[in-house]
CSV table of C-alpha atoms and ligand atoms in Angstrom, one decimal:
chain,number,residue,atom,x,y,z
P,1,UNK,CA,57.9,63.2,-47.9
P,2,UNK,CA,57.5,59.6,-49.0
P,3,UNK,CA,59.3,57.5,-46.3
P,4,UNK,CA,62.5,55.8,-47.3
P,5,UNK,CA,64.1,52.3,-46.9
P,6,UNK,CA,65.2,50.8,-43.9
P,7,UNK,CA,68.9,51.1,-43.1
P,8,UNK,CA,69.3,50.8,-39.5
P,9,UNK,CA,67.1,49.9,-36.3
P,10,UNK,CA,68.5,53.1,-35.1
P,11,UNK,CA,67.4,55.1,-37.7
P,12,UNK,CA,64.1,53.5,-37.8
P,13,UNK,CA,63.5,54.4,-34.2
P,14,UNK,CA,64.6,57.7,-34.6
P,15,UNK,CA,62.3,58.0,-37.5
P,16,UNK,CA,59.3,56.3,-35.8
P,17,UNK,CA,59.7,59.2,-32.3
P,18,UNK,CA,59.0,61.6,-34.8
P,19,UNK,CA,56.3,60.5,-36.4
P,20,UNK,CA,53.6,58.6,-34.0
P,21,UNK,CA,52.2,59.8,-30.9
P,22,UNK,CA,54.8,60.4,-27.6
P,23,UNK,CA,52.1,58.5,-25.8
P,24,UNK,CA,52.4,55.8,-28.7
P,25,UNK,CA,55.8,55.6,-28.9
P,26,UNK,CA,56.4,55.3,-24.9
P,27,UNK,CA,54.2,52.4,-24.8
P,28,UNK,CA,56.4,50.5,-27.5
P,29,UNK,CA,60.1,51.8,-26.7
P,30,UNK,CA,60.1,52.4,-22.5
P,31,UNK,CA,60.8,49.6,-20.0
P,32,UNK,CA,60.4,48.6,-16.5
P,33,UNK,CA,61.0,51.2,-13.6
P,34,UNK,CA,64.6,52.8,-14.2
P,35,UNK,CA,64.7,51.2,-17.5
P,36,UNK,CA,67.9,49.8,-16.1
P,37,UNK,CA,67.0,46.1,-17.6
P,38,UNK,CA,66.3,47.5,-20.7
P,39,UNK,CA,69.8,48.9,-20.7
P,40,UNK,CA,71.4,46.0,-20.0
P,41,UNK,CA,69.8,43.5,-22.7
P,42,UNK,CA,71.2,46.2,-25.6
P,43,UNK,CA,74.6,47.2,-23.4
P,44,UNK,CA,75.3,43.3,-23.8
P,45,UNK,CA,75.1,42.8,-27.0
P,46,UNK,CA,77.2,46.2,-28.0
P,47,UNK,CA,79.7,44.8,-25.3
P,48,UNK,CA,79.7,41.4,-27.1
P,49,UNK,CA,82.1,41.1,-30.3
P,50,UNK,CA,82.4,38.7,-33.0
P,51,UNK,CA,86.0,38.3,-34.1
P,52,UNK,CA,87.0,38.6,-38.0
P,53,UNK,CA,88.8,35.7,-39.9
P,54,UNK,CA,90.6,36.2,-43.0
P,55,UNK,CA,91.5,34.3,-46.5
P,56,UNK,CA,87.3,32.4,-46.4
P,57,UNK,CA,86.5,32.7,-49.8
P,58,UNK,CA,83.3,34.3,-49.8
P,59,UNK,CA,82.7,35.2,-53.5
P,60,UNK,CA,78.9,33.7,-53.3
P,61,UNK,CA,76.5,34.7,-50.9
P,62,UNK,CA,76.5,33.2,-47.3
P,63,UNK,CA,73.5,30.7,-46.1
P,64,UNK,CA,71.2,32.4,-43.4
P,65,UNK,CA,68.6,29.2,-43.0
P,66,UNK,CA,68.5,27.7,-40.1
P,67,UNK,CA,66.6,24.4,-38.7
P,68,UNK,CA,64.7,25.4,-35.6
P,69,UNK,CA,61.0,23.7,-34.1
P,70,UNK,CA,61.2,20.8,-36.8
P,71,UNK,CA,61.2,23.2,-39.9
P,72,UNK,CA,64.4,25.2,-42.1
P,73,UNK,CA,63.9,28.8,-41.9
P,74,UNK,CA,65.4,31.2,-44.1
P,75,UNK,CA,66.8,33.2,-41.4
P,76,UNK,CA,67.4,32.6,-37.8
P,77,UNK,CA,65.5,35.7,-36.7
P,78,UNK,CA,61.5,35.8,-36.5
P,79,UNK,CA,59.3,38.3,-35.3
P,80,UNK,CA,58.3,38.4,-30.8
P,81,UNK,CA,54.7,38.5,-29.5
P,82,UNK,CA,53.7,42.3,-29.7
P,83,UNK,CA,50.2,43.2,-27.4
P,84,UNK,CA,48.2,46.6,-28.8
P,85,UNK,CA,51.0,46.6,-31.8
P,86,UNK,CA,48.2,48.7,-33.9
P,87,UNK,CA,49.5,51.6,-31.6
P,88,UNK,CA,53.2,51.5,-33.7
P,89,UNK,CA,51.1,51.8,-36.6
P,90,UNK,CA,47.3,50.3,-37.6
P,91,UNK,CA,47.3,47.2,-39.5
P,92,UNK,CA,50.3,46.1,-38.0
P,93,UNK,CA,50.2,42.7,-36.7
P,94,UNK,CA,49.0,42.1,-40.3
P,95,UNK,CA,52.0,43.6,-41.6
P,96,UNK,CA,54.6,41.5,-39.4
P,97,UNK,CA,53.0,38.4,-40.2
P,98,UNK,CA,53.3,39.2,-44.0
P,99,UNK,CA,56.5,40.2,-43.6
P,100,UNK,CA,57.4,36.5,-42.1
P,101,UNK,CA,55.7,34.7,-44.4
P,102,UNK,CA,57.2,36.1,-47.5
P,103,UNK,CA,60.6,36.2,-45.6
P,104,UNK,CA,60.5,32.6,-44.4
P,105,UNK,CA,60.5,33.7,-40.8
P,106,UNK,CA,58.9,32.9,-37.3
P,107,UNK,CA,55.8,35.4,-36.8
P,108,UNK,CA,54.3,35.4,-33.2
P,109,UNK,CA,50.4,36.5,-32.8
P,110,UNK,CA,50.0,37.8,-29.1
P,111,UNK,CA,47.4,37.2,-27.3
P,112,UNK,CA,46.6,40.7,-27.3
P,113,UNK,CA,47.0,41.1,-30.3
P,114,UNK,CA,45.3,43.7,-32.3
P,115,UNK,CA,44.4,41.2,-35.0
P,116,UNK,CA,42.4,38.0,-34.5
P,117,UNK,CA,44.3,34.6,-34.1
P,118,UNK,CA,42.6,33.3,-37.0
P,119,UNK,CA,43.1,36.3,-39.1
P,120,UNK,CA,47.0,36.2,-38.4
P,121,UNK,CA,47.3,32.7,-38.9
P,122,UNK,CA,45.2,33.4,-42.8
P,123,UNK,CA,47.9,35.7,-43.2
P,124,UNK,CA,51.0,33.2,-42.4
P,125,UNK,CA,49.8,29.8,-42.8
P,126,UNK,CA,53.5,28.6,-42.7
P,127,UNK,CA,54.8,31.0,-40.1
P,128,UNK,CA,52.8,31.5,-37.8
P,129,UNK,CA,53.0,30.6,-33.6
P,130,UNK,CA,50.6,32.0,-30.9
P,131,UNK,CA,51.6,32.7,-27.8
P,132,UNK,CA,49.3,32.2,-25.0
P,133,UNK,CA,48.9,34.6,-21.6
P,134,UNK,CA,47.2,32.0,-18.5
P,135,UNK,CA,44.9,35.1,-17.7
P,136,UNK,CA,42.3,35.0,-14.5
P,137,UNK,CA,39.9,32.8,-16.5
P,138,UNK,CA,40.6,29.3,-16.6
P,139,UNK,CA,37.6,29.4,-19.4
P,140,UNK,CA,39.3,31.6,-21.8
P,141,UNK,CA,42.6,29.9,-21.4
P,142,UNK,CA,40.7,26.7,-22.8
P,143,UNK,CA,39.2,28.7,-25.1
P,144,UNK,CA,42.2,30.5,-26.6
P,145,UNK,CA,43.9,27.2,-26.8
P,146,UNK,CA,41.2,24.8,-28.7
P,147,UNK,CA,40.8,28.2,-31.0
P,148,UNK,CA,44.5,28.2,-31.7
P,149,UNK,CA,44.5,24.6,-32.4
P,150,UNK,CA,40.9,24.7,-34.8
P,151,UNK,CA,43.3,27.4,-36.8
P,152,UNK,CA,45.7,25.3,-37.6
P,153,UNK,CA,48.9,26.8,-35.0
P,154,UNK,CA,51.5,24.0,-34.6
P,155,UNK,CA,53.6,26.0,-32.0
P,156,UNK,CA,52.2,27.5,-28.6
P,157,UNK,CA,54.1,29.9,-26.9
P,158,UNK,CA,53.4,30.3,-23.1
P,159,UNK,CA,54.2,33.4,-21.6
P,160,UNK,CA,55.9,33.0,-18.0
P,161,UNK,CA,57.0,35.9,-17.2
P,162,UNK,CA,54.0,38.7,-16.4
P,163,UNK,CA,53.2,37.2,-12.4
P,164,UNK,CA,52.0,41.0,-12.1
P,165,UNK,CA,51.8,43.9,-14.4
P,166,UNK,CA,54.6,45.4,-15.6
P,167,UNK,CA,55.1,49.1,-14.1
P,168,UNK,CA,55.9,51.1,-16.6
P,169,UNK,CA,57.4,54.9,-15.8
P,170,UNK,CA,56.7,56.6,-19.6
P,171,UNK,CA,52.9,55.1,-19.5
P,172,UNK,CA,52.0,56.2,-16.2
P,173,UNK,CA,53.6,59.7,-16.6
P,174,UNK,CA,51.9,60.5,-20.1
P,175,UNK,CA,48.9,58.8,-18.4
P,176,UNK,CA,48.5,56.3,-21.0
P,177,UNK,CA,45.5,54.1,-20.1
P,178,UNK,CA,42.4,52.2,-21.8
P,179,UNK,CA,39.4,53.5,-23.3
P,180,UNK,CA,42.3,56.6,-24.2
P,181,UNK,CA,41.1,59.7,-22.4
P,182,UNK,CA,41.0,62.6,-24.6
P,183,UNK,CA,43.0,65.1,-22.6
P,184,UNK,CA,43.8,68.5,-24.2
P,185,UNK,CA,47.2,66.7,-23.9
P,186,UNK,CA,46.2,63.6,-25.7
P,187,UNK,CA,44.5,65.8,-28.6
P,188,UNK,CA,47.7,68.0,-29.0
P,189,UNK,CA,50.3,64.7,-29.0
P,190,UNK,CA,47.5,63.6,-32.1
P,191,UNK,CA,47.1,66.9,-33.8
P,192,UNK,CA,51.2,66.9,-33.9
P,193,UNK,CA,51.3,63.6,-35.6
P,194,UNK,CA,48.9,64.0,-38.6
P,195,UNK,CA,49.9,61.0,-40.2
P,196,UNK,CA,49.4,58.2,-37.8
P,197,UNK,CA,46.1,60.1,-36.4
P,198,UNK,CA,44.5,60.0,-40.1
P,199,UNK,CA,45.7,56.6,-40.4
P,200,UNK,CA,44.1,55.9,-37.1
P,201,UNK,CA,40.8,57.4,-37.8
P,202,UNK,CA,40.4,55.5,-41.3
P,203,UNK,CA,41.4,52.0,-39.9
P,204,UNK,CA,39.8,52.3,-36.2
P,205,UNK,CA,41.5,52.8,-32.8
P,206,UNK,CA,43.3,49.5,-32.4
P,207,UNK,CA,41.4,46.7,-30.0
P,208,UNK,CA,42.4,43.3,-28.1
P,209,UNK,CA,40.9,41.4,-31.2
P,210,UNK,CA,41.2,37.6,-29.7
P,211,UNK,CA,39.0,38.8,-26.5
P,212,UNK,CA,36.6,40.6,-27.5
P,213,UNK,CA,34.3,38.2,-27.6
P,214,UNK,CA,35.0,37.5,-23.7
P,215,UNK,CA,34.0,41.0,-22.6
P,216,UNK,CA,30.1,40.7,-22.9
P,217,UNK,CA,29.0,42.5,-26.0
P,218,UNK,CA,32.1,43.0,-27.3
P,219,UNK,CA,31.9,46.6,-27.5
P,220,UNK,CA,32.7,47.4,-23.8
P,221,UNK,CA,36.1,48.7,-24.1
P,222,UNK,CA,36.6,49.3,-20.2
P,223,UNK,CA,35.6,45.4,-19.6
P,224,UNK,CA,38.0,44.7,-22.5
P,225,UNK,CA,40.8,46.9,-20.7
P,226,UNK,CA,40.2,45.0,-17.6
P,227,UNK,CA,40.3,41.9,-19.5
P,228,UNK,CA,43.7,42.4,-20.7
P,229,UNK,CA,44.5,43.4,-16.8
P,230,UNK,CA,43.9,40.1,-15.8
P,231,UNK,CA,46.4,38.5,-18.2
P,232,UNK,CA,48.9,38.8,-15.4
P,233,UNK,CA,46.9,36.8,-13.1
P,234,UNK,CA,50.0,35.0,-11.4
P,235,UNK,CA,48.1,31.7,-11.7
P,236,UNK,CA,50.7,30.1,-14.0
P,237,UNK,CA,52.6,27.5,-12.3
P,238,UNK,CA,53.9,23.9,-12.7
P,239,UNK,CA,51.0,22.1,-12.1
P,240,UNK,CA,49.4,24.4,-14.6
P,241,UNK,CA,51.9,24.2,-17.7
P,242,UNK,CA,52.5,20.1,-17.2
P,243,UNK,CA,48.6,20.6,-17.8
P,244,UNK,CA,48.9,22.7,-20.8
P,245,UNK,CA,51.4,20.3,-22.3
P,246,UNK,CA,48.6,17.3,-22.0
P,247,UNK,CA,46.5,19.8,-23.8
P,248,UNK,CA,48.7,20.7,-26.6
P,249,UNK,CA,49.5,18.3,-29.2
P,250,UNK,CA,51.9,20.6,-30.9
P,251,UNK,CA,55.1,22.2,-30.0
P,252,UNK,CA,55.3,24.2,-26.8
P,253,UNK,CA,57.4,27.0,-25.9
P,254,UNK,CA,58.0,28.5,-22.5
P,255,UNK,CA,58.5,32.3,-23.3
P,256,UNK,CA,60.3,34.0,-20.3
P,257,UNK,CA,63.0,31.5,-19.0
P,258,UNK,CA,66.3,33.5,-17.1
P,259,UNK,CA,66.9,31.1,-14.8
P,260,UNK,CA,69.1,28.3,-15.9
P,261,UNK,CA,67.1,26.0,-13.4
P,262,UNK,CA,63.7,26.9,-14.5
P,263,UNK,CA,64.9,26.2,-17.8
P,264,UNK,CA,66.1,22.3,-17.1
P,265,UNK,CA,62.7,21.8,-15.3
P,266,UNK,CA,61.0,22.7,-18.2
P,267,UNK,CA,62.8,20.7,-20.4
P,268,UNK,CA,62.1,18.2,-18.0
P,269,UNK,CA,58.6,18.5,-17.7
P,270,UNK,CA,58.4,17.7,-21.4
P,271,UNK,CA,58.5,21.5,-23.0
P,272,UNK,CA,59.8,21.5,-26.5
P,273,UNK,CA,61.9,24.7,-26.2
P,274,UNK,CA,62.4,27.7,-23.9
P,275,UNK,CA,62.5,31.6,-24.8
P,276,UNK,CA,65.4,33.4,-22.5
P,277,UNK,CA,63.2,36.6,-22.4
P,278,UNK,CA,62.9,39.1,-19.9
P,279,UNK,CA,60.0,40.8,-22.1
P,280,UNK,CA,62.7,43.5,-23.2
P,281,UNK,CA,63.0,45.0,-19.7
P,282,UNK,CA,59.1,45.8,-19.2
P,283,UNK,CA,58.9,43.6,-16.5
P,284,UNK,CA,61.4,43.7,-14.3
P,285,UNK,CA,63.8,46.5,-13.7
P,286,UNK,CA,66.3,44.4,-11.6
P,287,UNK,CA,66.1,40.8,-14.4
P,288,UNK,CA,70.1,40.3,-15.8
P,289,UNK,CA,70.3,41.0,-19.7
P,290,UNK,CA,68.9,38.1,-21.7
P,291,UNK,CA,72.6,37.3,-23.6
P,292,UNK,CA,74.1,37.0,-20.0
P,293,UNK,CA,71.2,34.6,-19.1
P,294,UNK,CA,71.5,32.7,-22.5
P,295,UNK,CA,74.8,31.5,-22.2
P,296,UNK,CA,73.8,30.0,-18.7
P,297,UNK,CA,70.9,28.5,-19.6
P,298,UNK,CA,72.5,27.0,-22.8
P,299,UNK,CA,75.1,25.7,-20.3
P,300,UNK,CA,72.4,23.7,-17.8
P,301,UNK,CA,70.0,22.4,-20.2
P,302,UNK,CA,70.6,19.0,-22.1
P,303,UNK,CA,72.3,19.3,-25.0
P,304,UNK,CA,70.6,19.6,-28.4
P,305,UNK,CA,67.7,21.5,-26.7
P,306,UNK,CA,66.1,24.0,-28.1
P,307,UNK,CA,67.3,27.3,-26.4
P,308,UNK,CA,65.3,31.2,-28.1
P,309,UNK,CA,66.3,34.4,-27.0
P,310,UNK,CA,65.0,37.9,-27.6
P,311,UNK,CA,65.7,41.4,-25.7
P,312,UNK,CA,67.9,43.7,-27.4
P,313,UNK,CA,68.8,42.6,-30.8
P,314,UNK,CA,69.2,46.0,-33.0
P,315,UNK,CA,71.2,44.1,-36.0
P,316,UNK,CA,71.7,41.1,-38.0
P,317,UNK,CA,75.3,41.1,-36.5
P,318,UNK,CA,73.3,40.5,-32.9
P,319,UNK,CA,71.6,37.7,-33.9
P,320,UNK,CA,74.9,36.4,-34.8
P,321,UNK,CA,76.2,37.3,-31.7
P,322,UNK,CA,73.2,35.7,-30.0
P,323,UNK,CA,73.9,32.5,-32.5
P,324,UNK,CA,77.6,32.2,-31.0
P,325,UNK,CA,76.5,32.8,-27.2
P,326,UNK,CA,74.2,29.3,-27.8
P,327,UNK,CA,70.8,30.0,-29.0
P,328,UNK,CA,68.9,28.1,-31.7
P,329,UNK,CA,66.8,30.8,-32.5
P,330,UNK,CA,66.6,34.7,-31.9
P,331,UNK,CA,63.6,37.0,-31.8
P,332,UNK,CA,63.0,40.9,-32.1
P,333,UNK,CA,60.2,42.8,-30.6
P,334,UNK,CA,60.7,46.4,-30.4
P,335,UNK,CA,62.7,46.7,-34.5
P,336,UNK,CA,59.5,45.6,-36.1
P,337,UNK,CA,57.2,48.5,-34.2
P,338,UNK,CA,60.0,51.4,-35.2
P,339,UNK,CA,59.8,49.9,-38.4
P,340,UNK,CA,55.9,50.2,-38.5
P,341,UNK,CA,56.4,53.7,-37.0
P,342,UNK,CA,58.6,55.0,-39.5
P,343,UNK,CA,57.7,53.1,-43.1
P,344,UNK,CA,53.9,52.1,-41.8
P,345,UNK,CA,52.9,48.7,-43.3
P,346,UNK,CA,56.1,48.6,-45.4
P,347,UNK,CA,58.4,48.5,-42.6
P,348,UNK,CA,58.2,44.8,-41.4
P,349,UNK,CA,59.3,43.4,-44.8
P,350,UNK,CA,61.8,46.0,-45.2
P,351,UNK,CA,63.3,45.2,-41.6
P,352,UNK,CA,63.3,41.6,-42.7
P,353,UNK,CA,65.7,42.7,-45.5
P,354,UNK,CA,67.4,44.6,-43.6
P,355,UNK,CA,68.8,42.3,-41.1
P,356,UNK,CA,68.9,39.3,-43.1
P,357,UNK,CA,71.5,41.6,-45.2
P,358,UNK,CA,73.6,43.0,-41.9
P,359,UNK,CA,73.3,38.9,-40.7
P,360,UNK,CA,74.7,38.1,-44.1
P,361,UNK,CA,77.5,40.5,-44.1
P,362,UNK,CA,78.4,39.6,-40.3
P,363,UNK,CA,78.8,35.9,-41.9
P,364,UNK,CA,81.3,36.6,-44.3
P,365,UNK,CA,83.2,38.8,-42.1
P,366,UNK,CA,83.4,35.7,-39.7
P,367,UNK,CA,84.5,33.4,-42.2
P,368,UNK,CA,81.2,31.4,-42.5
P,369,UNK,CA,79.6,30.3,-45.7
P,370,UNK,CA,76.5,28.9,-43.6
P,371,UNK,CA,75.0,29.1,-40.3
P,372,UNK,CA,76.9,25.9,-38.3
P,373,UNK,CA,73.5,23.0,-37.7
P,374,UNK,CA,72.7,22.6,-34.4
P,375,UNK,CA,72.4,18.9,-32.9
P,376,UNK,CA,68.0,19.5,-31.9
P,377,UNK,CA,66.6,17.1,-29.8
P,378,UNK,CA,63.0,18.5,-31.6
P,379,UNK,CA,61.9,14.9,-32.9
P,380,UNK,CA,61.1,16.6,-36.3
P,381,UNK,CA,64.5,17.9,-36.8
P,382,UNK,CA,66.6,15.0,-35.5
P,383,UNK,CA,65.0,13.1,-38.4
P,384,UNK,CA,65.6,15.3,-41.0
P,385,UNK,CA,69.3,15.7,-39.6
P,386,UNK,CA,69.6,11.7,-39.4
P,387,UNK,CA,68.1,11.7,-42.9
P,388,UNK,CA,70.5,14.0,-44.0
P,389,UNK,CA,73.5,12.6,-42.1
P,390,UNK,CA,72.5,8.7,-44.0
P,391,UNK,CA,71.6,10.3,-47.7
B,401,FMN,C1,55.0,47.0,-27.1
B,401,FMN,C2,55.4,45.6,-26.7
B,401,FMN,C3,54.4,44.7,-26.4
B,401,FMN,C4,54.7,43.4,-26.0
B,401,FMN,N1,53.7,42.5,-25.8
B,401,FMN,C5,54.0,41.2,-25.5
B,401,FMN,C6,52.9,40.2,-25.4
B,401,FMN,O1,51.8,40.5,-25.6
B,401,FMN,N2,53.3,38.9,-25.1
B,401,FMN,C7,54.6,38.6,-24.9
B,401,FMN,O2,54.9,37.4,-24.6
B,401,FMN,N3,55.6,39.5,-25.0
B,401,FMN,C8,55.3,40.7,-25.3
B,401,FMN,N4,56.3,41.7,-25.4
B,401,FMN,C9,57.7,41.2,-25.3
B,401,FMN,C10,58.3,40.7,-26.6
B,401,FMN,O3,57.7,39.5,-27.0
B,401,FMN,C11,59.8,40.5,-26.5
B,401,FMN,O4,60.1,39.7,-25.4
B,401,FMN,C12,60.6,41.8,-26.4
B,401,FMN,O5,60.1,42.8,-27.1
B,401,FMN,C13,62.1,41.5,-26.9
B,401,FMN,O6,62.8,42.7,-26.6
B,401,FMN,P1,63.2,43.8,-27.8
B,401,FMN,O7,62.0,44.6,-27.9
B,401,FMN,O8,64.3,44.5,-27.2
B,401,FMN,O9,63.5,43.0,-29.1
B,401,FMN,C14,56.0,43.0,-25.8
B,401,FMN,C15,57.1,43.9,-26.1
B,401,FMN,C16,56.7,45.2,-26.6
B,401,FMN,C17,57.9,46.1,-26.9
């Protein structure tokens, strides 16, 4: 059966349980403890509604771009930082950064990505950020940075919100764990998905590309494992990011922001923009949903700055929703890996379609021809919107 276009996250997820791994799927889909947090981030926006108006002509097509880190994009949405995203389906960091490039969307390359920085970067010259976990190693934090600069990244997005490892119920009851242990349990979840085990097999068990080279030869996938353990290091603080923003020329994002006062502080401390995240509920069972924490962070930062949000967006008519509660920019994590699950390499570009559609549809409902400019205090922007404002 040849898989068919997207037409809903829903379906797509549905789609994607059946056809990868349980382990697989657990890893991309399951939160935090009770999963409670998780809840609330999609319980929000289905609570949330955006009220129709009536009598807005709307005979041509509404205008999705939006302005947003000193470039126009052609939709407000872009694509989160995804760790071990080969497991949804191999190639698939590849895939999503496509996907952004031809849709004239925001891509984020992880640091644990399955795909080299540099590789993802090739593959979205003009959409490309990288977002950067302050591991154990001060070395490799140095290192990950000058290599994201010496490719070419212009935006660095900081991670803030993994003090300690997230504990996740579905992985440690299916006993998911690196170097995968071959269980008789393991072997009958892969025999029962044929496709996404061949698919495996011919492209190579997916591996934390950007650190290999840190873990001796490279081919030690326990040191690797461990590696990627140390990501949550807890040594991120103040001190540390106002250090990281001498260090980076470019635009820097703070990924991870729920509370309204860290986010003044870090628009203080010179931070371009901050991502209200709470990593989709793997983190923290007990963390408020993201929408909830948008609107209050909106409310305490200056105006014009630049306020992200992901965690629970499952339609173009939540990013809308996300639009109207104060963000500049929203992101999706989870969509893009039922997408890989269910259409394989496909599914990113078809997702992009997809919501830019449902987004586009939500606009005209709402009586809006285009997506209302937001006053940026991102230098790049302001002079394009004082340009505009004088021509
Ligand atoms: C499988 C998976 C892996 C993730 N890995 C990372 C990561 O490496 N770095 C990071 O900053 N966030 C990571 N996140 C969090 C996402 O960037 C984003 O905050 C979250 O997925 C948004 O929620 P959503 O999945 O409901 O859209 C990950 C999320 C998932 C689902």
């Amino acid at each position: 059966m040849s898989p068919r276009a997207a037409i809903s996250v829903d379906d797509l997820r549905r789609q994607a349980r059946a056809r990868i791994p349980k382990f697989a799927f657990d890893f991309v889909d399951g939160g935090a403890g009770t999963e409670d947090g998780l809840a609330r981030n999609g319980d929000a926006f289905r609570d949330a509604c955006l009220v129709p108006r009536v009598l807005v002509n709307s005979a041509a097509p509404a205008n999705t771009r939006r302005a947003f880190l000193g470039r126009e994009w052609s939709v407000p949405f872009g694509i989160a930082p995804i760790g071990l995203p080969g497991l949804a389906w191999p190639g698939a960091d590849t895939a999503m950064a496509r996907a952004a490039q031809w849709a004239g969307a925001p891509f984020t390359a992880s640091t644990p990505a399955t795909t080299t920085l540099e590789d993802l970067k090739a593959a979205a010259p003009d959409s490309a950020f990288f977002q950067l976990y302050v591991g154990k190693s001060p070395e490799i934090t140095d290192d990950l940075i000058a290599r994201a600069e010496a490719a070419g990244y212009e935006t660095l997005v900081v991670t803030a919100d993994v003090p300690r490892p997230g504990k996740r119920l579905r992985d440690l009851r299916n006993g998911f764990a690196l170097p995968l242990r071959f269980t008789p349990r393991l072997l009958s979840d892969l025999a029962t998905h044929p496709a996404w085990s061949l698919a495996t097999l011919r492209h190579g068990a997916p591996r934390f590309a950007n650190l290999a080279r840190y873990a001796g030869d490279g081919t030690g996938a326990r040191s690797l494992a461990e590696l990627m353990a140390g990501q949550s290091s807890g040594r991120l603080d103040w001190d540390l990011l106002g250090r990281i923003r001498e260090r980076w020329r470019g635009t820097l994002v703070l990924k991870g922001v729920m509370h309204p006062e860290d986010a003044v502080r870090a628009a203080a401390q010179g931070v371009d923009a901050v991502q209200v995240s709470n990593h989709g509920g793997r983190q923290f069972n007990a963390a408020p949903a993201t929408l909830v924490a948008l609107r209050e962070v909106r409310a305490a930062v200056p105006p014009g700055f630049p306020v992200a949000v992901d965690g629970g967006v499952r339609s173009g008519e939540d990013v809308l929703k996300a639009l109207d509660a104060g963000a500049d920019f929203v992101f999706l994590g989870r969509p893009f890996l039922y997408a890989l699950g269910a259409l394989g390499t496909d599914g990113p570009a078809d997702l992009m379609t997809l919501l830019a559609a449902e987004l586009e549809v939500a606009m005209a409902q709402t009586g809006r021809q285009r997506l209302d400019p937001r006053r940026s205090t991102h230098k790049a922007e302001q002079r394009e919107q004082d340009l505009h404002a004088a021509g």
